[in-house]
Short mmCIF file of C-alpha atoms and ligand atoms in Angstrom, two decimals:
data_model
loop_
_atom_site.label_atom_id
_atom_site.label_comp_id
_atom_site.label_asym_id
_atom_site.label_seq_id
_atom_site.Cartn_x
_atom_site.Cartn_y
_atom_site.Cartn_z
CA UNK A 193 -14.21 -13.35 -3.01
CA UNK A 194 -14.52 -13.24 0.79
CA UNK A 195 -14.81 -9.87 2.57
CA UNK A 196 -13.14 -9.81 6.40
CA UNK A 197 -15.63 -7.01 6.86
CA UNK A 198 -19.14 -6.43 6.83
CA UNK A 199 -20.84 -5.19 3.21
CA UNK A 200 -23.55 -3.34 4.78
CA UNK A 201 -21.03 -1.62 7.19
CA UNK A 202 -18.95 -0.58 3.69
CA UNK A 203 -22.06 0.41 1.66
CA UNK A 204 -23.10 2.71 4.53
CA UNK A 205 -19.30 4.46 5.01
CA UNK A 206 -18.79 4.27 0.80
CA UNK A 207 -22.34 6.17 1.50
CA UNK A 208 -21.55 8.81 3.54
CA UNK A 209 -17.97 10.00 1.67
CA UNK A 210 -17.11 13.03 0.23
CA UNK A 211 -16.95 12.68 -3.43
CA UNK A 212 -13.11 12.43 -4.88
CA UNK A 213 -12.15 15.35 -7.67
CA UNK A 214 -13.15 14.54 -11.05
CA UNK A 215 -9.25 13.14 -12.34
CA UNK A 216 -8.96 10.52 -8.91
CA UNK A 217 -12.95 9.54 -9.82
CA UNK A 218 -11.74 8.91 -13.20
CA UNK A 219 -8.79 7.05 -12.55
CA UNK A 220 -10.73 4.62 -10.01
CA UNK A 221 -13.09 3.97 -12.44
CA UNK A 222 -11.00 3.16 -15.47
CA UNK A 223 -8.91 1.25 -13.06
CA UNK A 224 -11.68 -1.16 -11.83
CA UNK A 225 -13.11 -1.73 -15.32
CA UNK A 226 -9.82 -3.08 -16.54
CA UNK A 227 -9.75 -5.03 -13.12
CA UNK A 228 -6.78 -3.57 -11.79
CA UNK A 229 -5.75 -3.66 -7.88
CA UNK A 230 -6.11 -0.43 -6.63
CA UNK A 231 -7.01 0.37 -3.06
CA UNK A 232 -10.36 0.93 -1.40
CA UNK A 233 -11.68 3.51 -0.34
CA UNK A 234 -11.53 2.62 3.51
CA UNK A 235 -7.43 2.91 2.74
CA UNK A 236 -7.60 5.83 0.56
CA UNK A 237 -9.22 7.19 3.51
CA UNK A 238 -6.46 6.20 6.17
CA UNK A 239 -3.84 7.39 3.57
CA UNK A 240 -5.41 10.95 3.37
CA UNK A 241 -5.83 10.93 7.30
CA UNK A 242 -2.07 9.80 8.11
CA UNK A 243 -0.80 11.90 5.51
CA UNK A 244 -2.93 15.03 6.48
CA UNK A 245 -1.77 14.83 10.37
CA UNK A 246 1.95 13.95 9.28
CA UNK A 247 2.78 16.02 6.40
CA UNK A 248 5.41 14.25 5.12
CA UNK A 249 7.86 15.54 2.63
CA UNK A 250 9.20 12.29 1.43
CA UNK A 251 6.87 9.13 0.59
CA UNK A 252 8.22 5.92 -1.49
CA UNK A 253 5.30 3.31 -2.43
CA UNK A 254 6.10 0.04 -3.43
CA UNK A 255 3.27 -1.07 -6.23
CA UNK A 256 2.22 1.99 -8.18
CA UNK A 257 -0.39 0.11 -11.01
CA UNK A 258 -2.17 2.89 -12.64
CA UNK A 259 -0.61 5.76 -9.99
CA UNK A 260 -4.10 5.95 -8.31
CA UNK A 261 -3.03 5.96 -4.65
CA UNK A 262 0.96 7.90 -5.94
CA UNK A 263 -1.93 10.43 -6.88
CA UNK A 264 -3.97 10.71 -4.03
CA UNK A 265 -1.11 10.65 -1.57
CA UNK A 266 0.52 13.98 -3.79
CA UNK A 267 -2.19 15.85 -2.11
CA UNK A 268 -0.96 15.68 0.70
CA UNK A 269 2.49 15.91 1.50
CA UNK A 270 4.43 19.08 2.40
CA UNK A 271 4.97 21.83 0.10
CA UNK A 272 8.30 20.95 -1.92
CA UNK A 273 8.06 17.05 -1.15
CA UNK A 274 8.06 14.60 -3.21
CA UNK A 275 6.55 10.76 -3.86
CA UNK A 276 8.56 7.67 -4.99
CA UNK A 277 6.68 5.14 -6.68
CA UNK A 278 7.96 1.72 -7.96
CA UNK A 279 6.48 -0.44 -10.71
CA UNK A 280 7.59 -3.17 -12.61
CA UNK A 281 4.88 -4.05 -14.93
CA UNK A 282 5.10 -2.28 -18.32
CA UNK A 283 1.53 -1.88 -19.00
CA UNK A 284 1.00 -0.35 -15.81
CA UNK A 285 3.85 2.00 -15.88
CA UNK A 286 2.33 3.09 -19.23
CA UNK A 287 -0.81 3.46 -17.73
CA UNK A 288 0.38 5.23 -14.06
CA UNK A 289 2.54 7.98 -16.81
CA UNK A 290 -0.73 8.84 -18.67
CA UNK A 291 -2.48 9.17 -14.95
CA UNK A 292 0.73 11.37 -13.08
CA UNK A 293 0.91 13.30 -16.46
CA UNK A 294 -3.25 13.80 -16.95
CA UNK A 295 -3.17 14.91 -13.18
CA UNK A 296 -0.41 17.41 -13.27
CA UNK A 297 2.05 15.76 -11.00
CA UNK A 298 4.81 15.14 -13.02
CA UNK A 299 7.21 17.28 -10.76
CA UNK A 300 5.80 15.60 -7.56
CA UNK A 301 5.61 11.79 -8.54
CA UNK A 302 9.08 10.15 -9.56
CA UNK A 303 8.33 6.75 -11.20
CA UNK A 304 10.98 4.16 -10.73
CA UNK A 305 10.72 1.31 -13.33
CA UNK A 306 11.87 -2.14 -12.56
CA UNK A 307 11.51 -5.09 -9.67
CA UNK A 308 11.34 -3.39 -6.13
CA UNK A 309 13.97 -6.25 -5.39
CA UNK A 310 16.71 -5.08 -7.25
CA UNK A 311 15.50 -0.96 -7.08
CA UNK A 312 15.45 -0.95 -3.40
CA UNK A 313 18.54 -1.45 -2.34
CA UNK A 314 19.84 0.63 -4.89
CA UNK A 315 17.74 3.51 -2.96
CA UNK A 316 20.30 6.26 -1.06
CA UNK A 317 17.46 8.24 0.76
CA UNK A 318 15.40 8.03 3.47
CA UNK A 319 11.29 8.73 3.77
CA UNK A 320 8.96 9.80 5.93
CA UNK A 321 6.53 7.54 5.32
CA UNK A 322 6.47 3.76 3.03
CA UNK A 323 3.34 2.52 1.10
CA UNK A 324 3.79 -1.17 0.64
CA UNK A 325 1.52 -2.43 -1.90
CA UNK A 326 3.30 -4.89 -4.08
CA UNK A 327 3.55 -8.85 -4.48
CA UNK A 328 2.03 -9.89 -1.00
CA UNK A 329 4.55 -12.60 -0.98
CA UNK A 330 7.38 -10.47 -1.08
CA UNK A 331 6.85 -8.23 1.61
CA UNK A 332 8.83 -10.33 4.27
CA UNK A 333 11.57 -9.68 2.16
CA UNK A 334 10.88 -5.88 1.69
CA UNK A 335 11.16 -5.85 5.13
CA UNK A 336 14.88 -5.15 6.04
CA UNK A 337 15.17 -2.57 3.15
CA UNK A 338 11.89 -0.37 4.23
CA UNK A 339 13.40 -0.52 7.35
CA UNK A 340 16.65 1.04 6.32
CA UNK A 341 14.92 3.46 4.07
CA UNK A 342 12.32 4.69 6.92
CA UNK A 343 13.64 7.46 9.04
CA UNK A 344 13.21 7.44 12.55
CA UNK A 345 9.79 8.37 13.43
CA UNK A 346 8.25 7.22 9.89
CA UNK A 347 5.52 4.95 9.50
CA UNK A 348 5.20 1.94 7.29
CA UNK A 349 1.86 1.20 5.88
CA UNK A 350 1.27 -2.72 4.35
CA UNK A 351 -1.90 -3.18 2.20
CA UNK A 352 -3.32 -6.82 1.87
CA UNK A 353 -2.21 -8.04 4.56
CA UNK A 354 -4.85 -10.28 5.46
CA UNK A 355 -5.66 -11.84 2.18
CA UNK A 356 -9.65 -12.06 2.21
CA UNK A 357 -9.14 -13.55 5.96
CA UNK A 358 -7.28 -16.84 5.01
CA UNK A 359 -3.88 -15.35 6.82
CA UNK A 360 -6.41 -16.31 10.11
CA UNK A 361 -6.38 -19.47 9.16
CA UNK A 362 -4.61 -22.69 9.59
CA UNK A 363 -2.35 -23.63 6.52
CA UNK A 364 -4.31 -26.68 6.41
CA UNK A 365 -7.43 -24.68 5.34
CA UNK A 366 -6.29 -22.95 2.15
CA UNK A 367 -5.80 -24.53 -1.29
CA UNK A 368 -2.21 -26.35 -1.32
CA UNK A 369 -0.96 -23.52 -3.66
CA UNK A 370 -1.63 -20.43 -1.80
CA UNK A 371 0.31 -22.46 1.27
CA UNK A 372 3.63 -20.52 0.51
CA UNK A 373 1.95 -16.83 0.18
CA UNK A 374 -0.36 -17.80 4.06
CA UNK A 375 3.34 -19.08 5.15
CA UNK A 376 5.49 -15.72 4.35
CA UNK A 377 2.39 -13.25 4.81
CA UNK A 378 2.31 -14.92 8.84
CA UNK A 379 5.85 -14.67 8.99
CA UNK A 380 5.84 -11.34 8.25
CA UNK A 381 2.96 -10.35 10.43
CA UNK A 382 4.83 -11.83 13.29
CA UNK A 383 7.72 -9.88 12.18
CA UNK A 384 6.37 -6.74 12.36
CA UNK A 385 4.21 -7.34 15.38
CA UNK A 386 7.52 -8.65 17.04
CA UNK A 387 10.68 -6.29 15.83
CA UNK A 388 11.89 -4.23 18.11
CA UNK A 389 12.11 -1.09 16.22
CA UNK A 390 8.54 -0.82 14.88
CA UNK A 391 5.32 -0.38 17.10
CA UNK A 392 2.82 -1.53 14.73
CA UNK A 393 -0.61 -2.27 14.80
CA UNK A 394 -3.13 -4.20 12.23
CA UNK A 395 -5.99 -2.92 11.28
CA UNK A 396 -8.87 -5.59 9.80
CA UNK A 397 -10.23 -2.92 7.45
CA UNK A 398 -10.05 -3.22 3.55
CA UNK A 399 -8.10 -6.35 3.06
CA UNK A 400 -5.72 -5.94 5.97
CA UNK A 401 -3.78 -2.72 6.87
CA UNK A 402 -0.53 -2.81 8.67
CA UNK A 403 0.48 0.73 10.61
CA UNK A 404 4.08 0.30 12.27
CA UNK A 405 5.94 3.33 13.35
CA UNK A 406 9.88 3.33 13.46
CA UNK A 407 10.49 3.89 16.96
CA UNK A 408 14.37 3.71 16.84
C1 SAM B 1093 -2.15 -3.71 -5.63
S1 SAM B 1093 -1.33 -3.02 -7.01
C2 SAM B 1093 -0.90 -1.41 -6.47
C3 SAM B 1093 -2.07 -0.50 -6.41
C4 SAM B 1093 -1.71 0.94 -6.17
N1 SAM B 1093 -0.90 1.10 -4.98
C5 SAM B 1093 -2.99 1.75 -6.00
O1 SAM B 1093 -3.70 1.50 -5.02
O2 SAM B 1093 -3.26 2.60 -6.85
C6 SAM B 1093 0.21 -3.85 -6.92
C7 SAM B 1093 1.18 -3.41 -8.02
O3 SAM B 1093 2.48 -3.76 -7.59
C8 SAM B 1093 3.22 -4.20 -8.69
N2 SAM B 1093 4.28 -5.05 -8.14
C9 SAM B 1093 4.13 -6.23 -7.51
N3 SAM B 1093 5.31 -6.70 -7.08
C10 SAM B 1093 6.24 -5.77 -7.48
C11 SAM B 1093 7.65 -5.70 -7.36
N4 SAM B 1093 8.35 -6.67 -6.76
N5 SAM B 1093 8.28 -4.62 -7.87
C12 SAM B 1093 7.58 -3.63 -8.49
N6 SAM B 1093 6.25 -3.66 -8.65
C13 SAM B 1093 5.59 -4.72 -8.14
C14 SAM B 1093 2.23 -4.93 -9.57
O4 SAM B 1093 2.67 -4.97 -10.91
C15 SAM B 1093 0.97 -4.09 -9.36
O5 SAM B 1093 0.82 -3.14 -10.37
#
């Protein structure tokens, strides 16, 4: 698989880290033995640092797999908040219980079971900050309902959003079958980049992080 950054630059700052508590270490490393998606470390990073400076006391993700990042983000919200986390894969909800309940934060993490599609709209609160993480080619879609669940002065964070680099290239480039996914992921990126509400800015670290802060 294609990196958009350089391995030498990620081996140093992977390096350099402070080590994770024992439970998160754990959790990464089951999770990439069974080959499950689960951030890297450059976005576990930005997640500690954007939670750390803005404290928030409600967070919804969208894609929990094994609860990794639900877990690392319950450090650091405010005292009394809480994290949303939806999943719709069974083995991975099985999985992401064992994790929230082997950590301790089963009064901090509420798992929502099912398709973001049909949860989301069902949602009646609003958040201080929304970890997008699911099916790449449904975030466009996403879109309208994380805006209406962000309050005003929230930020929106996108994972994967640049999809080993191929989103930077012309349709014509990728395999025939991935056209669809390069299609919605550059309408999206336009979207954000373009709607008036959010000021938003991507970030070519990881596999593509979008930051976009609700402005209205
Ligand atoms: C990249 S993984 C999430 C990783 C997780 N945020 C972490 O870093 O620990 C994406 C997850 O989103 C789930 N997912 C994808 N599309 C979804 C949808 N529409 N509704 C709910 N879950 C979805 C997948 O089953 C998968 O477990």
């Amino acid at each position: 698989m294609s990196e958009i950054t350089y391995k030498y630059i990620r081996d140093y700052l992977m390096a350099i880290e402070p080590d994770d508590d024992i439970i998160i270490r754990t959790i990464r490393k089951d999770a990439l033995n069974n080959n499950v998606p689960i951030i890297k470390s450059e976005v576990k990073n930005l997640l500690k640092w954007i939670l750390a400076t803005k404290k928030p006391s409600k967070v919804l993700e969208i894609g929990t797999a094994v609860a990794y990042s639900s877990i690392i983000m319950s450090d650091f919200i405010d005292t009394d908040g809480c994290i949303t986390t939806i999943e719709r894969s069974e083995d991975m909800i099985k999985k992401a219980k064992e994790n929230i309940k082997k950590a301790g934060k089963e009064n901090v993490i509420t798992l929502l079971e099912g398709d973001a599609s049909d949860i989301l709209s069902s949602i009646d609160d609003t958040f201080d900050v929304i970890f997008m993480d699911a099916a790449k080619g449904q975030y466009l879609t996403f879109l309208p309902e994380c805006l209406r669940l962000l309050k005003k002065g929230g930020i929106l964070i996108c994972d994967n959003v640049l999809q080993n680099g191929t989103v930077a290239k012309s349709r014509f480039s990728v395999p025939r079958r991935q056209r669809t996914i390069h299609n919605r992921m550059r309408e999206f990126l336009w979207e954000l980049n373009h709607n008036k509400n959010f000021q938003t800015s991507i970030l070519p670290i990881a596999d593509g992080v979008t930051l976009s802060y609700k402005k209205y």
